[in-house]
CSV table of C-alpha atoms in Angstrom, one decimal:
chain,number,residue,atom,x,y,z
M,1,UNK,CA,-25.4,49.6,3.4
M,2,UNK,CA,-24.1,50.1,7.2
M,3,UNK,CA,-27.0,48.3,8.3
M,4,UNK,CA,-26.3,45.6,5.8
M,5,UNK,CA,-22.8,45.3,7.4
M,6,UNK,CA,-24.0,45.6,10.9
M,7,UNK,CA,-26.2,42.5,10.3
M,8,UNK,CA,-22.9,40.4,8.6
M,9,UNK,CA,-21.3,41.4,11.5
M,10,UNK,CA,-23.5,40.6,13.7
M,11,UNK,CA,-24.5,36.9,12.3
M,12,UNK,CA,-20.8,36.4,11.8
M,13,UNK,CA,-20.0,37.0,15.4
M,14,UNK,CA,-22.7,34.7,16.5
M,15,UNK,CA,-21.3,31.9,14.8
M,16,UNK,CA,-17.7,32.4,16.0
M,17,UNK,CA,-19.0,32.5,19.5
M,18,UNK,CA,-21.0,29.5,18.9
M,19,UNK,CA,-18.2,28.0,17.5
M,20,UNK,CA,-15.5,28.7,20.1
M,21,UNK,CA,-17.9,27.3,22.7
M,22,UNK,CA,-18.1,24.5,21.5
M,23,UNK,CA,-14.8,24.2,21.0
M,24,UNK,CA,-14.1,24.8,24.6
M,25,UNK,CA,-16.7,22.1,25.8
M,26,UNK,CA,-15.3,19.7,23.9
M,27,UNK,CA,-12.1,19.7,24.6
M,28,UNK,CA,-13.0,20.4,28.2
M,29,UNK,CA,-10.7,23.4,28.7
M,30,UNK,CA,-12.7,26.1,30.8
M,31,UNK,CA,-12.3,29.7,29.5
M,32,UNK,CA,-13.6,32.1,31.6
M,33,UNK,CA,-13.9,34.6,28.6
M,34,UNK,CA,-15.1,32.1,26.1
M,35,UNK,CA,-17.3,30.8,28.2
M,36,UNK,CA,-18.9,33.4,30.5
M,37,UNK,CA,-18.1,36.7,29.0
M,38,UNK,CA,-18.6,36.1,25.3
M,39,UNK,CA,-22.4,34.5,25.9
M,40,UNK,CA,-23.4,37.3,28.5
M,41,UNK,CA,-22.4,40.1,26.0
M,42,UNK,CA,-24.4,38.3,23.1
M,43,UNK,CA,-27.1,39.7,24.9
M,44,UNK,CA,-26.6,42.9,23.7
M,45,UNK,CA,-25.5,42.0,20.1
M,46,UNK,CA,-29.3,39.9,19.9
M,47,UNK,CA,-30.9,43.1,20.7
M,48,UNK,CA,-29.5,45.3,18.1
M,49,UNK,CA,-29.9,42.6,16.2
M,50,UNK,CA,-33.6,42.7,16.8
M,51,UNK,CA,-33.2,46.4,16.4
M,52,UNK,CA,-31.5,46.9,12.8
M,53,UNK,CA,-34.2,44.1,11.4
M,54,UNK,CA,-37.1,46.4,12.1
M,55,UNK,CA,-35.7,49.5,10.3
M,56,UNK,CA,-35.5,51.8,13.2
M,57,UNK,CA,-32.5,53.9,13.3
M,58,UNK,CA,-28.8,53.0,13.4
M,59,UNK,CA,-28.0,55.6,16.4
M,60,UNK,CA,-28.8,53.2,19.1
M,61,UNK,CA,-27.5,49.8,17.7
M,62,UNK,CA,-24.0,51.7,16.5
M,63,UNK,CA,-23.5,52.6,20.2
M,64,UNK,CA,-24.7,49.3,21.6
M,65,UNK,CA,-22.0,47.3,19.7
M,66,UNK,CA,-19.1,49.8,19.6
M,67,UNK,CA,-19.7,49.3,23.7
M,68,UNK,CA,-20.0,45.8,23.6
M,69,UNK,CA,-17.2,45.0,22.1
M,70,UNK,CA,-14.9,47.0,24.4
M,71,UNK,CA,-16.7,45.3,27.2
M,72,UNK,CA,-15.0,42.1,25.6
M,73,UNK,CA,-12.0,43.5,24.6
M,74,UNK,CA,-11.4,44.8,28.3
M,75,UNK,CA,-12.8,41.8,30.1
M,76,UNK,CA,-10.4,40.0,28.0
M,77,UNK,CA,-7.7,42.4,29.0
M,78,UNK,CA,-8.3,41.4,32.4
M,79,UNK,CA,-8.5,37.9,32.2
M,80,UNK,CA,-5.1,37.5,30.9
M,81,UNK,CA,-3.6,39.3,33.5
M,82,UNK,CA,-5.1,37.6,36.0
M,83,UNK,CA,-3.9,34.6,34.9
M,84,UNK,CA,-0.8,34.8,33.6
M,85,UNK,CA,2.5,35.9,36.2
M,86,UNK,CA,3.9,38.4,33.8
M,87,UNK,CA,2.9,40.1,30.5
M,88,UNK,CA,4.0,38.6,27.4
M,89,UNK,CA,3.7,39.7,23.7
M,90,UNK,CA,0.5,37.6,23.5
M,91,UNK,CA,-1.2,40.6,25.2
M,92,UNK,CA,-0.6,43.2,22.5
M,93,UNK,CA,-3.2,41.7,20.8
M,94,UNK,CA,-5.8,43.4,23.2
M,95,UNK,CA,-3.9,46.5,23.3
M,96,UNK,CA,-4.2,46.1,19.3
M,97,UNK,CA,-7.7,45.8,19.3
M,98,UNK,CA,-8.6,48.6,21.4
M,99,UNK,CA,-6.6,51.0,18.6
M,100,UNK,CA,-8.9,49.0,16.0
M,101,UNK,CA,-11.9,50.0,18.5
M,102,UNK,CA,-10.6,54.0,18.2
M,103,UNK,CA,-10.6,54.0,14.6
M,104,UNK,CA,-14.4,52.3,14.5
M,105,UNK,CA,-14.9,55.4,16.8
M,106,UNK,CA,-13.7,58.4,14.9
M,107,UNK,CA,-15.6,56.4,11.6
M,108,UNK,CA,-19.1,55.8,13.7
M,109,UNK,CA,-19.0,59.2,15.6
M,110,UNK,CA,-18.8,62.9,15.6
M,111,UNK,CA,-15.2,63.7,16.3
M,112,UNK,CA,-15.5,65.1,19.6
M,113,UNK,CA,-17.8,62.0,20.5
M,114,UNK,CA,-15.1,59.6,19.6
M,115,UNK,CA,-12.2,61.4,21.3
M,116,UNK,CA,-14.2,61.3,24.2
M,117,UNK,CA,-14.7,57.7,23.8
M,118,UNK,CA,-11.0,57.4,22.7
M,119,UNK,CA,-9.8,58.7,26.1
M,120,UNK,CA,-12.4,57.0,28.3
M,121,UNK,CA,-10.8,53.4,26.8
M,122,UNK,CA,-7.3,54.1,26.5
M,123,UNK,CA,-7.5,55.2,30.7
M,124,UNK,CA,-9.2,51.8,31.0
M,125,UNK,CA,-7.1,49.9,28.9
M,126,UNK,CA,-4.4,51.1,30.9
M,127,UNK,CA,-6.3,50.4,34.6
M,128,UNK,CA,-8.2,46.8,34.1
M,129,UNK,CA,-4.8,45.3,32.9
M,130,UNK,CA,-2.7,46.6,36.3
M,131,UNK,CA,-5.8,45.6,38.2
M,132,UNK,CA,-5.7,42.3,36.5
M,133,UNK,CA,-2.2,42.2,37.5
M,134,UNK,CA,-3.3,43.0,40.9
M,135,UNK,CA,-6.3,40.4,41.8
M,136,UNK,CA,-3.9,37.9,40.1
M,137,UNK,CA,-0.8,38.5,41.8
M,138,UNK,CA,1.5,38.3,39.1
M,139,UNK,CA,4.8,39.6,38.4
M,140,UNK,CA,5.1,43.3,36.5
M,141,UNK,CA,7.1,43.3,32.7
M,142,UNK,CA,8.4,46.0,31.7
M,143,UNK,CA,6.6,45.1,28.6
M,144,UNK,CA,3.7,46.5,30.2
M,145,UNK,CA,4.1,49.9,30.6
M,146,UNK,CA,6.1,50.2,27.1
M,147,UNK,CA,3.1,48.4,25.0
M,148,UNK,CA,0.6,51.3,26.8
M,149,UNK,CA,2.7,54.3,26.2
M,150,UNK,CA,2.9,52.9,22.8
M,151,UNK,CA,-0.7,52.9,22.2
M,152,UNK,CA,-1.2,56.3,24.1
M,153,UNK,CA,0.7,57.9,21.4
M,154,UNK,CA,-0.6,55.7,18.6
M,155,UNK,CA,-4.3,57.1,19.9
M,156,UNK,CA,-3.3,60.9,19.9
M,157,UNK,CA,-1.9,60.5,16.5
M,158,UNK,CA,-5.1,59.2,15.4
M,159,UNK,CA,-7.4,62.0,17.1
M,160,UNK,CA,-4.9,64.5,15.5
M,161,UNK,CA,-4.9,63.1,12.1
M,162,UNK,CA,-9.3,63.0,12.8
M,163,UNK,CA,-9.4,66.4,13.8
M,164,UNK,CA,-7.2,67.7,11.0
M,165,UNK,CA,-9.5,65.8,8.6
M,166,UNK,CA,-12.9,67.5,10.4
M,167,UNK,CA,-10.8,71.0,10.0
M,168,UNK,CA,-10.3,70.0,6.1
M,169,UNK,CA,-14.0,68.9,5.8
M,170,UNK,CA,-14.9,72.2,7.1
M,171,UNK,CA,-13.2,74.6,5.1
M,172,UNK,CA,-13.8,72.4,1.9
M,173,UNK,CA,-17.9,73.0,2.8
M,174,UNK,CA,-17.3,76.7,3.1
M,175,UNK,CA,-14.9,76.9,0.2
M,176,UNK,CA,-18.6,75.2,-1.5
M,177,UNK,CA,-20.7,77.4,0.0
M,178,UNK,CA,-18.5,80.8,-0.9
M,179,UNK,CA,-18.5,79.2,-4.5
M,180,UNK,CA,-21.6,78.9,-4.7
M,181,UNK,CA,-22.8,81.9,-3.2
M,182,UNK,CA,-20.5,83.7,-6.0
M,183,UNK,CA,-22.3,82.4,-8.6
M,184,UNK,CA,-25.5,82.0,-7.4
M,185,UNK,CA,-28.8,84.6,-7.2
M,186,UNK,CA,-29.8,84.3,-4.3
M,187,UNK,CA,-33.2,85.6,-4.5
M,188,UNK,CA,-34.3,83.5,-7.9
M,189,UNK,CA,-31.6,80.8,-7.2
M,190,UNK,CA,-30.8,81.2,-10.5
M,191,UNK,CA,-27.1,81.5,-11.7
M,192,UNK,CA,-26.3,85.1,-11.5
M,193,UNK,CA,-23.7,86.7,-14.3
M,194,UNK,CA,-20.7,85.1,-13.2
M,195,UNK,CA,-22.5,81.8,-12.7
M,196,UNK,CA,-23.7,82.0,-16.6
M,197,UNK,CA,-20.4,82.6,-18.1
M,198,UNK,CA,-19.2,78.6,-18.6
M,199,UNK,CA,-22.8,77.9,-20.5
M,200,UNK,CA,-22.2,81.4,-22.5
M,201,UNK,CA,-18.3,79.8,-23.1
M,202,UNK,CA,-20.2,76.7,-24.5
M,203,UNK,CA,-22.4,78.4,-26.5
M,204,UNK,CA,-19.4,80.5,-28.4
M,205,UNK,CA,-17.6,77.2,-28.1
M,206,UNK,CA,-20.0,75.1,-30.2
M,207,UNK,CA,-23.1,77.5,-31.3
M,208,UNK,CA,-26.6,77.6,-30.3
M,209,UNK,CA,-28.8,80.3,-29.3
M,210,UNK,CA,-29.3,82.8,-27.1
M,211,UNK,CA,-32.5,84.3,-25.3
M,212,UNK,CA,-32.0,87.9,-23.8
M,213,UNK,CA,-35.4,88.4,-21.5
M,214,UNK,CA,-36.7,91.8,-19.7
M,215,UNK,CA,-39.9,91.6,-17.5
M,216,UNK,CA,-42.2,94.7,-19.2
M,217,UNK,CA,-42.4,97.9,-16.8
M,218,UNK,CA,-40.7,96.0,-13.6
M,219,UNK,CA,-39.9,99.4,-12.3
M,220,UNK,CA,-43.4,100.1,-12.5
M,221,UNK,CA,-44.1,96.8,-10.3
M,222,UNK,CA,-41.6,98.1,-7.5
M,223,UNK,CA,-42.6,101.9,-7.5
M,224,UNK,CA,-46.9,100.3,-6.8
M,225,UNK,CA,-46.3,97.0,-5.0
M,226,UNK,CA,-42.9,97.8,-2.5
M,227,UNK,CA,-39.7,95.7,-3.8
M,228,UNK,CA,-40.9,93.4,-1.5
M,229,UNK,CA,-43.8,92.2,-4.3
M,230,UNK,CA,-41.0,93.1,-6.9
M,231,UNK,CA,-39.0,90.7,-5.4
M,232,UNK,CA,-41.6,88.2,-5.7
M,233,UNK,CA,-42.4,88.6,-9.1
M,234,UNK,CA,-39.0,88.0,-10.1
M,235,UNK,CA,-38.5,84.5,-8.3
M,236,UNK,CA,-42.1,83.6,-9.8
M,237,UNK,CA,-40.5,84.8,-13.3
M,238,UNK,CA,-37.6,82.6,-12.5
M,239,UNK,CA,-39.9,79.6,-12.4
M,240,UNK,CA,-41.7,80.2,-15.6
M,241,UNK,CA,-38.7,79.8,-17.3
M,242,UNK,CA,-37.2,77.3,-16.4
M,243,UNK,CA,-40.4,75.3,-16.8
M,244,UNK,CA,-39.6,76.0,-20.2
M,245,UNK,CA,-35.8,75.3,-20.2
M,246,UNK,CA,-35.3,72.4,-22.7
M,247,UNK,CA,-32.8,70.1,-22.0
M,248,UNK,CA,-29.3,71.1,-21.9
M,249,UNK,CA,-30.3,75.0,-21.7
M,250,UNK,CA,-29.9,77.0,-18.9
M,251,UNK,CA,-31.2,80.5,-17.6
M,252,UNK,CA,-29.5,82.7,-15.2
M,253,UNK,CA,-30.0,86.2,-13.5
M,254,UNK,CA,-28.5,88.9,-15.9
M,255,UNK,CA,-28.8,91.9,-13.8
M,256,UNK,CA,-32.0,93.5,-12.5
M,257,UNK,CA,-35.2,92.7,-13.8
M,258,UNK,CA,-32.8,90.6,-17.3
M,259,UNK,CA,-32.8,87.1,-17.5
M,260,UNK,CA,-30.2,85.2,-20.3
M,261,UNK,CA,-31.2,81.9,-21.8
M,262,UNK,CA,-28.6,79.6,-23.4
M,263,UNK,CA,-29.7,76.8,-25.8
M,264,UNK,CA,-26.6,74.8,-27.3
M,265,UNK,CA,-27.6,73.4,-30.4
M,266,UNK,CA,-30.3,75.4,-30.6
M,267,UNK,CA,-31.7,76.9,-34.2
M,268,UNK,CA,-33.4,80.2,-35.2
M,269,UNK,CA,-36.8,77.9,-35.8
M,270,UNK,CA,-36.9,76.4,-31.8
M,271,UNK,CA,-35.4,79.5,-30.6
M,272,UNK,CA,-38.1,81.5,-32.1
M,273,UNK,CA,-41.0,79.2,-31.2
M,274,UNK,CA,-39.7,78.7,-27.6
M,275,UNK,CA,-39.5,82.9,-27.6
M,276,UNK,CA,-43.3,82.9,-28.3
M,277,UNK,CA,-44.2,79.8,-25.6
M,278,UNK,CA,-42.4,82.3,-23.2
M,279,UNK,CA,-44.2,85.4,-24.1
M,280,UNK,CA,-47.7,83.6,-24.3
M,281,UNK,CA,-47.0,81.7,-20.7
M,282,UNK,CA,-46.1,85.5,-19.3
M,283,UNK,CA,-49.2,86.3,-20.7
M,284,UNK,CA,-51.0,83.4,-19.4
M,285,UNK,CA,-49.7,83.5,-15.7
M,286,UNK,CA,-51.2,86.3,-13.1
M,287,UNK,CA,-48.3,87.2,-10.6
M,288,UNK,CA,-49.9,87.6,-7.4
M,289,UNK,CA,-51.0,90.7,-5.8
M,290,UNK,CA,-49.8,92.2,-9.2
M,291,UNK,CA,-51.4,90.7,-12.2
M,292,UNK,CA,-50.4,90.0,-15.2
M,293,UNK,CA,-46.5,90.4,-16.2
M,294,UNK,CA,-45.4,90.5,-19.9
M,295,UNK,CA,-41.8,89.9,-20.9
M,296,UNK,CA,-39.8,91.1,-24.1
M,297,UNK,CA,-37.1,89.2,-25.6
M,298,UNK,CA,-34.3,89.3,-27.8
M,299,UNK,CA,-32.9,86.1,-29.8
M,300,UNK,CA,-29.8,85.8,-31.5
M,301,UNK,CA,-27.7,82.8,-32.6
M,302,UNK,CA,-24.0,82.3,-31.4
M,303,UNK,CA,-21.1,83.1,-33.8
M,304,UNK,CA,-18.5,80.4,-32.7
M,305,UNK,CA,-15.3,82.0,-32.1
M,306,UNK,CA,-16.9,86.1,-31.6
M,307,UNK,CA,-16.3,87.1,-27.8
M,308,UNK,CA,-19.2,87.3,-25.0
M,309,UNK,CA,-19.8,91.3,-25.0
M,310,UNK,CA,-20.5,90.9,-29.1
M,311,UNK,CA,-22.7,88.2,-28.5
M,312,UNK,CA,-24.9,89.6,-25.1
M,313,UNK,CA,-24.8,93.0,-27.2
M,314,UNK,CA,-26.3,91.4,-30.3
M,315,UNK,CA,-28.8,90.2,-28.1
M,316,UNK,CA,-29.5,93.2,-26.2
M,317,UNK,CA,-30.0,95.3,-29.6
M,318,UNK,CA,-32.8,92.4,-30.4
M,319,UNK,CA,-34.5,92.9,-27.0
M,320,UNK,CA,-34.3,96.8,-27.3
M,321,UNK,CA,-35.9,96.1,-30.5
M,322,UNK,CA,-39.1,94.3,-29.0
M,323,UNK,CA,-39.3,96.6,-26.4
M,324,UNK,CA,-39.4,99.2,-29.2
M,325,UNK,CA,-42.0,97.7,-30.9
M,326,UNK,CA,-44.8,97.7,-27.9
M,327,UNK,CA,-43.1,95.1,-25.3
M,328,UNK,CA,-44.6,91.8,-25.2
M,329,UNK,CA,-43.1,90.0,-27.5
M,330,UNK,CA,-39.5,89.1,-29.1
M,331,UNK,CA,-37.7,89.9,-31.9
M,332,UNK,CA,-34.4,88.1,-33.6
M,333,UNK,CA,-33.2,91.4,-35.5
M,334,UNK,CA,-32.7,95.3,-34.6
M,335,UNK,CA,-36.0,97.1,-36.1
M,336,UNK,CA,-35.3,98.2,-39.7
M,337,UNK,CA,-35.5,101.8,-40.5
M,338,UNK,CA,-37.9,102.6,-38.4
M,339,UNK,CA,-40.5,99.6,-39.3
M,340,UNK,CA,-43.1,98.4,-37.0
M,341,UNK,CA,-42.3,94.5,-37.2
M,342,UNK,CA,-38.3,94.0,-36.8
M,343,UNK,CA,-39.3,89.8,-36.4
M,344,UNK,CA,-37.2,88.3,-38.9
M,345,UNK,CA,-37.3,84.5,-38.9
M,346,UNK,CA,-34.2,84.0,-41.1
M,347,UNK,CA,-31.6,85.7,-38.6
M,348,UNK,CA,-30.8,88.2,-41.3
M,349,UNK,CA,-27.5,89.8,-39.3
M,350,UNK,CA,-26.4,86.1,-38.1
């Protein structure tokens, strides 16, 4: 889009300056800046003009023009002066445009950039005008001195008001990052606890199900292979599932080695089967350097309106109960009395 506007820009310029040219010729008044200054700074515009058609970057032509144009504006600056005996309120207009200039600045540039920029024109915006002054001869206004101290001030209120905006920007990013860093894992990348609780919220909010998983013997994994492998294991683990996230659920870090899966809208028929996809793809996928990792997991359904703690703990009872039964596998009810298979498709305690 800004090199869409540059181009507009650039094409619109050309045919003002065509158009004032001719103007001028035709009416036979000679103006120096019209006539001279204007077509010698096209020169400039036609090469980032050149530039911005062949897709390079915007760096160099953004420069280019920012200094082209205060090349006119203070040429312009000087011609008046130089050819007027005093200054009258028709010169604001430059010192006007040179404010408009500072503002493209602080837009195009870093901030520091642009004040230095800032600075650099409002010195020469004050020099070139006395020196026109000079070189003309002409009489000094009072008018002079008042429109520049007017602008002076006008250009530190708008590097204050561009460096409070950079200080805003900067604590809003950190504010970001320290959110996210609270309720992200930062190993898996995963929501951790905290990060899960809105999609738990939603689940009590308007029912679905919910998938407690534990990766089978992970101790095991970190007392053989160094945390360093365990570590590893669990961002690989992290992957698997959400390659089998449908849409709308989400997975999260629990604590440890436990992963929770929300499904809204979810029932106990898709829970179930996507409770077997997971165990089988555990089963399927060789972690490396460790082999093969099975996971256990517990499924429940959400009662809407019953608090968080009842809901995780249902689910936790479930996975205790698959881990009970030989690991590997997942169960949606706590093993009755002792039986071998607790897998009850119906969601008996639901």
């Amino acid at each position: 889009m800004r090199r869409t506007l540059y181009l507009l820009a650039i094409v619109l310029g050309l045919l003002v300056v065509g158009a004032l040219n001719v103007l001028a010729y035709s009416t036979g008044t000679r103006n120096l800046y019209v006539q001279v200054v204007l077509p010698v700074t096209m020169i400039p515009v036609l090469f980032s003009l050149g530039w911005l058609l062949s897709r390079r970057p915007l760096a160099l032509p953004e420069r280019l023009m920012f200094f082209t144009v205060n090349v006119q504006v203070l040429a312009q600056a000087l011609l008046e002066e130089m050819q007027r005996p005093a200054l009258s309120g028709g010169s604001d207009l430059v010192y006007w445009s040179v404010v408009v200039n500072v503002m493209l600045a602080y837009l195009l540039f870093p901030n520091r950039e642009a004040g230095r920029y800032s600075a650099a024109l409002f010195v020469l915006s004050v020099v070139v005008p006395w020196a026109g002054l000079a070189l003309g001869g002409g009489a000094v206004s009072a008018d002079l001195p008042r429109v520049q101290l007017t602008v002076g001030i006008v250009l530190l209120f708008v590097h204050a008001l561009s460096w409070y905006r950079g200080q805003f920007e900067a604590q809003r990013s950190e504010v970001r990052v320290m959110a996210q860093l609270a309720h992200t894992d930062l190993l898996t990348n995963l929501p951790n606890r905290r990060g899960m609780y809105p999609a738990v919220q939603e689940l009590l909010t308007s029912g679905g199900a919910a998938l407690l998983l534990d990766l089978d013997h992970f101790k095991r994994v970190n007392d053989t292979f160094g945390h360093q492998v365990g570590d590893e294991v669990l961002e690989r683990s992290a992957r698997l599932m959400e390659a089998q996230l449908p849409p709308g659920g989400k997975v999260g870090r629990w604590g440890g080695e436990e992963f929770l899966m929300t499904l809204p809208g979810l029932g106990a028929p898709e829970a179930a089967q996507l409770a077997e996809r997971l165990c089988q793809t555990f089963r399927t996928q060789s972690m490396v350097g460790v082999g093969l990792v099975t996971v256990s997991v517990g499924v429940t359904l959400a009662r809407v309106g019953e608090t968080l703690p009842a809901l995780v703990a249902r689910a936790d009872e479930h996975l205790y109960a698959a881990k009970h039964a030989g690991r590997d596998g997942w169960r949606d009810a706590p093993l009755l009395d002792g039986g071998a298979d607790g897998s009850v498709s119906a969601f008996p305690d639901v």
